[in-house]
Short mmCIF file of C-alpha atoms in Angstrom, two decimals:
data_model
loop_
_atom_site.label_atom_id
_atom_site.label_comp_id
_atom_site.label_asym_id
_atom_site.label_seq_id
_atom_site.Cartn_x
_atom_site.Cartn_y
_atom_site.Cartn_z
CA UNK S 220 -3.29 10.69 -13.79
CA UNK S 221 -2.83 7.14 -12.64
CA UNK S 222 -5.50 5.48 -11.45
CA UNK S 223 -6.94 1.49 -10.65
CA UNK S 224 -10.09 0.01 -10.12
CA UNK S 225 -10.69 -3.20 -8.38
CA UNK S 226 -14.44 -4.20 -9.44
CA UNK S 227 -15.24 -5.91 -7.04
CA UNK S 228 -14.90 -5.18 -3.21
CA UNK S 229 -15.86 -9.24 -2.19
CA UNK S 230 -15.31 -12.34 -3.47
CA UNK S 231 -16.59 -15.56 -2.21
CA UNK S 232 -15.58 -18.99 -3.30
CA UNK S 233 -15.02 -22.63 -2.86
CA UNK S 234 -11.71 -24.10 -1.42
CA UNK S 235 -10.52 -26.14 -4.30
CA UNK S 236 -12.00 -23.52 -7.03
CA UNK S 237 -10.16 -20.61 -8.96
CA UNK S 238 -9.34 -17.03 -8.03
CA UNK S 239 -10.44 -14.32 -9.87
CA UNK S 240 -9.40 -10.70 -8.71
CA UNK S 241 -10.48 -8.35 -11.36
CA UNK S 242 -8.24 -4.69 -11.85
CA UNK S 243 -8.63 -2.20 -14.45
CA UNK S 244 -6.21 0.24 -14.44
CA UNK S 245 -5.42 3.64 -16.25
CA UNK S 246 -2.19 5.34 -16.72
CA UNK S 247 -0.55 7.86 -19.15
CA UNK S 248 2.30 6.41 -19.66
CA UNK S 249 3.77 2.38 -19.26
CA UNK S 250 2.81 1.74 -15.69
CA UNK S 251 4.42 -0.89 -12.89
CA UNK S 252 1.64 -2.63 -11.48
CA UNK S 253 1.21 -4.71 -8.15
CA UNK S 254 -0.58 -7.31 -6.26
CA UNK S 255 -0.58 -6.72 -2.37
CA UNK S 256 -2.17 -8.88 -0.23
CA UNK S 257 -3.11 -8.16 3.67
CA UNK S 258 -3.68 -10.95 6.05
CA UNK S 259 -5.71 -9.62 8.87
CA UNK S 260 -4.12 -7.75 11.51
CA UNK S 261 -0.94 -7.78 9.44
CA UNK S 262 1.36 -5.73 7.45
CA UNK S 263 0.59 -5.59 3.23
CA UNK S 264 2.50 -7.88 1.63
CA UNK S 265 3.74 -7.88 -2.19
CA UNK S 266 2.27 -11.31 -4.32
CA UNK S 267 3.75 -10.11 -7.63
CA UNK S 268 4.67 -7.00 -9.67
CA UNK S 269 4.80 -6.66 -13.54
CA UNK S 270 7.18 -4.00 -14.96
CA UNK S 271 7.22 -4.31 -18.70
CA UNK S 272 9.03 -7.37 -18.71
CA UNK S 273 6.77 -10.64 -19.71
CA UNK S 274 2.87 -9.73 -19.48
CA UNK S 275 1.67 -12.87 -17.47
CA UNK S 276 3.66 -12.76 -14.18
CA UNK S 277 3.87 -15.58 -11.33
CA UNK S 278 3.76 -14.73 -7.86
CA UNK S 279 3.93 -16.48 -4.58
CA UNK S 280 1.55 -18.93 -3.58
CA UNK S 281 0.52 -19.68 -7.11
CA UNK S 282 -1.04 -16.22 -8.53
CA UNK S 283 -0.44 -15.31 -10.90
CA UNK S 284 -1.18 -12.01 -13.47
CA UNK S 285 -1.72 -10.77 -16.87
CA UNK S 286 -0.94 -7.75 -17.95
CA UNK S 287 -3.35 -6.79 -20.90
CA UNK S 288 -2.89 -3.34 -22.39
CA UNK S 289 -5.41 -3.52 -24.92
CA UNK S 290 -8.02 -4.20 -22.12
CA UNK S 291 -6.33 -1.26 -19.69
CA UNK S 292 -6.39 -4.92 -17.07
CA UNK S 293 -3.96 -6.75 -14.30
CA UNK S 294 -6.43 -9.52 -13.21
CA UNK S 295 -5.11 -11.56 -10.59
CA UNK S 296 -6.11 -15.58 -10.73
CA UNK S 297 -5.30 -18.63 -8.95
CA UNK S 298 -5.91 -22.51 -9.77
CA UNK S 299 -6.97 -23.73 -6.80
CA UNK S 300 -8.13 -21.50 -3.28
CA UNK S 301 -6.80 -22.74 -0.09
CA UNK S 302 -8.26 -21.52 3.32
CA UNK S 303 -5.11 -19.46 3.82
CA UNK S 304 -5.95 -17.05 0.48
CA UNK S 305 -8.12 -15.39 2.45
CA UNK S 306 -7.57 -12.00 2.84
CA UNK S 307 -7.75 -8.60 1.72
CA UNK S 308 -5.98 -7.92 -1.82
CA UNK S 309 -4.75 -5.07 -3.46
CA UNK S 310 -4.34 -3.84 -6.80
CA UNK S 311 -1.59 -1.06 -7.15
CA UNK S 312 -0.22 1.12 -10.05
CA UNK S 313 2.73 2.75 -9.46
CA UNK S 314 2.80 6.64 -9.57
CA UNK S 315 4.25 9.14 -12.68
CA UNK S 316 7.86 9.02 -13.17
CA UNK S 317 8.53 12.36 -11.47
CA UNK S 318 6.27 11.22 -8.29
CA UNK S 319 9.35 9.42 -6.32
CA UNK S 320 7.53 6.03 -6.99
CA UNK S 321 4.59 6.50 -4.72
CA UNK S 322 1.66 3.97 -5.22
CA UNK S 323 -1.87 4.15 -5.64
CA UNK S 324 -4.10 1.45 -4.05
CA UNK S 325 -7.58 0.38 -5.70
CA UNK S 326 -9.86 0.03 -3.03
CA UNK S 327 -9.33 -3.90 -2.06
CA UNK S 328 -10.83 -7.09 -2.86
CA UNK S 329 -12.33 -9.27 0.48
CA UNK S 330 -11.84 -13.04 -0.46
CA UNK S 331 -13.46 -15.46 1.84
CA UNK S 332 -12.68 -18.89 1.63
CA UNK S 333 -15.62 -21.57 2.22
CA UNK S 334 -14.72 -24.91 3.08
CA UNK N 16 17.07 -9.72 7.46
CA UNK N 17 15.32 -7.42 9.79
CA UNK N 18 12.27 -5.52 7.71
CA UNK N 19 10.60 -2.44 8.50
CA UNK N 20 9.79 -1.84 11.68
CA UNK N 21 7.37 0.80 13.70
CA UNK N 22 6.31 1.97 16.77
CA UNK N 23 4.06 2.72 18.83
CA UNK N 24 1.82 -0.53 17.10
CA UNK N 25 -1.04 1.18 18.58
CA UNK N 26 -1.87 4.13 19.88
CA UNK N 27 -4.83 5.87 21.71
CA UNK N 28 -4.81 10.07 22.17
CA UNK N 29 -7.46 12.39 23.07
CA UNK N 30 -8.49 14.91 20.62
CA UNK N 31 -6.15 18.04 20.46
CA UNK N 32 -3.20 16.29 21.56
CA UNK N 33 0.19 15.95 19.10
CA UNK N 34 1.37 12.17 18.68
CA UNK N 35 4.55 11.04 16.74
CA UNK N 36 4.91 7.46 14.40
CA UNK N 37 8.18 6.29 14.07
CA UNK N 38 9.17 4.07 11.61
CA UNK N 39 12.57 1.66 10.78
CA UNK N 40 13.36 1.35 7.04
CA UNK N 41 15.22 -2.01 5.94
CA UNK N 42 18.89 -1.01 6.48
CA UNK N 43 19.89 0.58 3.16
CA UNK N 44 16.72 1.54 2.16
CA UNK N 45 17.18 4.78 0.20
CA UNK N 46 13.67 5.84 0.11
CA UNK N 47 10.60 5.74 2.46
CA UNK N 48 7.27 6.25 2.04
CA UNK N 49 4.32 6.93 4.54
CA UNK N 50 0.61 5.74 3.83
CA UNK N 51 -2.82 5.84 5.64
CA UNK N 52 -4.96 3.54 5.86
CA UNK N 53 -8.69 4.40 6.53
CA UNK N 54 -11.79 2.98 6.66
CA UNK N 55 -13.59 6.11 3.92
CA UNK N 56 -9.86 6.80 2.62
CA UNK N 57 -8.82 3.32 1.62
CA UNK N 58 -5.17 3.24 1.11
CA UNK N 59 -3.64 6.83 0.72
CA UNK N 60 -0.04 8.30 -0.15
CA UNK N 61 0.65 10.77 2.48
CA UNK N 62 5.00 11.75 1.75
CA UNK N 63 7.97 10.29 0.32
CA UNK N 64 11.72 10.88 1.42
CA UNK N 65 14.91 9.94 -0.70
CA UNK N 66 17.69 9.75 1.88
CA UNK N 67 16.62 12.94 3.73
CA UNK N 68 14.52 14.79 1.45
CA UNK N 69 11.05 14.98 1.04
CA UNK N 70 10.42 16.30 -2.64
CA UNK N 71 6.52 16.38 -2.41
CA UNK N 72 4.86 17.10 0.33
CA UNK N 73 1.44 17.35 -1.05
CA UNK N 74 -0.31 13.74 -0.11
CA UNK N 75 -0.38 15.38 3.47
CA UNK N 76 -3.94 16.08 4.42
CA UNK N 77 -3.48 19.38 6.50
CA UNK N 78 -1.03 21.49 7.94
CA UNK N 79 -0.84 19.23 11.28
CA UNK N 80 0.82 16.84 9.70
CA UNK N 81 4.54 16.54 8.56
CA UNK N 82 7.64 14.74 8.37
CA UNK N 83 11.27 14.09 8.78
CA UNK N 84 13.50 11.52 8.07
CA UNK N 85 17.23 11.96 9.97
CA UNK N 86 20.18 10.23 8.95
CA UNK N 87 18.81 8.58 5.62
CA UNK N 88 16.95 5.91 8.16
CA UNK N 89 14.67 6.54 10.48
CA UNK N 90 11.58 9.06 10.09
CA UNK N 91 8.76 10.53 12.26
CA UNK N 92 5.39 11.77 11.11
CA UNK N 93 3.84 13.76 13.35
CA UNK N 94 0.11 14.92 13.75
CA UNK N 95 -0.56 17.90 15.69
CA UNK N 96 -3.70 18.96 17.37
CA UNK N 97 -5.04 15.51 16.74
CA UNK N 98 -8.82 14.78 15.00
CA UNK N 99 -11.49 12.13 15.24
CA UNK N 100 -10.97 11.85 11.49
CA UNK N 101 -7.18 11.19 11.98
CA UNK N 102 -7.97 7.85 13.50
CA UNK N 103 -6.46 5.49 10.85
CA UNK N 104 -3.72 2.87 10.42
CA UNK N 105 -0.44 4.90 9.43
CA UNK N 106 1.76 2.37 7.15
CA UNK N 107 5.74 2.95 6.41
CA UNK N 108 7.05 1.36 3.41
CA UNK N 109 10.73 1.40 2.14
CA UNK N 110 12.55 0.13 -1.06
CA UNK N 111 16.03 0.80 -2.36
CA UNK N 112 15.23 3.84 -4.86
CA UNK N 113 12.64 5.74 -6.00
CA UNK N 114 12.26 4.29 -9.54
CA UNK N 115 8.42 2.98 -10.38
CA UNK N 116 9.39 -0.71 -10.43
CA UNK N 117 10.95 -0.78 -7.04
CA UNK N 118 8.89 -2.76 -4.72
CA UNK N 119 7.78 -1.29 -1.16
CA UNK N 120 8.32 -3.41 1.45
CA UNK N 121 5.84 -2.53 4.18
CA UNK N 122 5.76 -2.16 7.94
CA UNK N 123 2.84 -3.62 10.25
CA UNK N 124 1.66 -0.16 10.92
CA UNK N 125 0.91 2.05 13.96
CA UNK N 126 -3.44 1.42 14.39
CA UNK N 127 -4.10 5.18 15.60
CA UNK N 128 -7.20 6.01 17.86
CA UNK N 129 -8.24 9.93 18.35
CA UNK N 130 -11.27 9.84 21.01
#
C-alpha cells in the first residue's frame, strides 16, 4: 500500500534562510509524488509534482524536489524563505494504478516564517 | 479560466439533519474526486467519479454518506443523519483523467459544522 510520511509536523525558520520539508514515502510500485501547499483559509494548491521524468523537480516560487529512490524520499527545499512561504505543506503520493488516481496526504508540515 | 468551484463555503447543521456539498469541476474535467479534511483525520480520500461513475466507493466512512456526479460535471455528496464527528472541511478536486500523474486541481472547500 502507498503510504508518506512527513517527519516533521512544524518548522520554524529565518526569512532569508533555507527550506527544508522532509517526506519519506513508500510505494509498491513507481509512484507520482506531490507538493501541496495551503495558505490559510484557502484552497490546497499544487507547488510541484515528479512523475518519473527528471528526479530533482522545480516548482513555483522556487522549491524545488528530489526524488531519491534509494532513500524511499521527496524532500522539499527552498534557497531563501520569504514571509509569504508560510503555510501548511503537503506531501502526497499518488494512489495504485487501479485506484482512479486518488491521493494520499502525509499529515502536513506548519512553516512559520520569523522576520 | 474558471477553477473548481463549491458551495455552500460554510455550513452549520444540527445533529441528525441531512446536508448536501456541491461542487463545480474545471469545465472538461473528466474525473472528480472528494476529500475530507479533519482535524484527527488529516487529509482523507472519501470517492472518485470518471465522467459519471464512481468505481470505488470504499473511502466513504459510513453508510450516510454518498455520491453522484450528473452530466460528467457537477456532483453532490451528501451526509445523512449528520454527526459531531462529521464536522470537517469537505474538499473537491478535479483533473482531466484518472491516470496517477494527473494533477488535482482543488476547490476552496465547504468548512462543515455539526452542533
Amino acid at each position: 500500500a502507498q503510504s508518506v510520511t512527513q517527519l516533521d509536523s512544524h518548522v520554524s525558520v529565518s526569512e532569508g534562510t533555507p527550506v527544508l520539508l522532509r517526506c519519506n514515502y513508500s510505494s509498491s510500485y513507481s509512484p507520482s509524488l506531490f507538493w501541496y501547499v495551503q495558505h490559510p483559509n484557502k484552497g490546497l494548491q499544487l507547488l510541484l509534482k515528479y512523475t518519473s521524468a527528471a528526479t530533482l523537480v522545480k516548482g513555483i516560487n522556487g522549491f524545488e524536489a528530489e526524488f531519491k529512490k534509494s532513500e524511499t524520499s521527496f524532500h522539499l527545499t527552498k534557497p531563501s524563505a520569504h514571509m509569504s512561504d508560510a503555510a501548511e505543506y503537503f506531501c502526497v503520493v499518488s494512489g495504485a494504478y487501479n485506484q482512479g488516481g486518488k491521493l494520499i496526504f502525509g499529515q502536513g508540515t506548519e512553516l512559520s516564517v520569523k522576520p | 479560466g474558471a477553477g473548481v468551484s463549491q458551495s455552500p463555503s460554510n455550513k452549520v447543521t444540527e445533529k441528525g439533519k441531512d446536508v448536501e456539498l456541491r461542487c463545480d469541476p474545471i469545465s472538461g474535467h473528466t474525473a472528480l474526486y472528494w476529500y475530507r479534511q479533519s482535524l484527527g483525520q488529516g487529509l482523507e480520500f472519501l470517492i472518485y467519479f470518471q465522467g459519471n461513475s464512481a468505481p470505488d466507493k470504499s473511502g466513504l466512512p459510513s453508510d450516510r454518506f454518498s455520491a453522484e456526479r450528473t452530466g460528467g460535471s457537477v456532483s453532490t455528496l451528501t451526509i445523512q443523519r449528520t454527526q459531531q464527528e462529521d464536522s470537517a472541511v469537505y474538499l473537491c478536486a478535479s483533473s482531466t483523467g484518472l491516470f496517477i500523474q494527473e494533477t488535482q486541481y482543488f476547490g476552496p472547500g465547504t468548512r462543515l459544522l455539526v452542533l
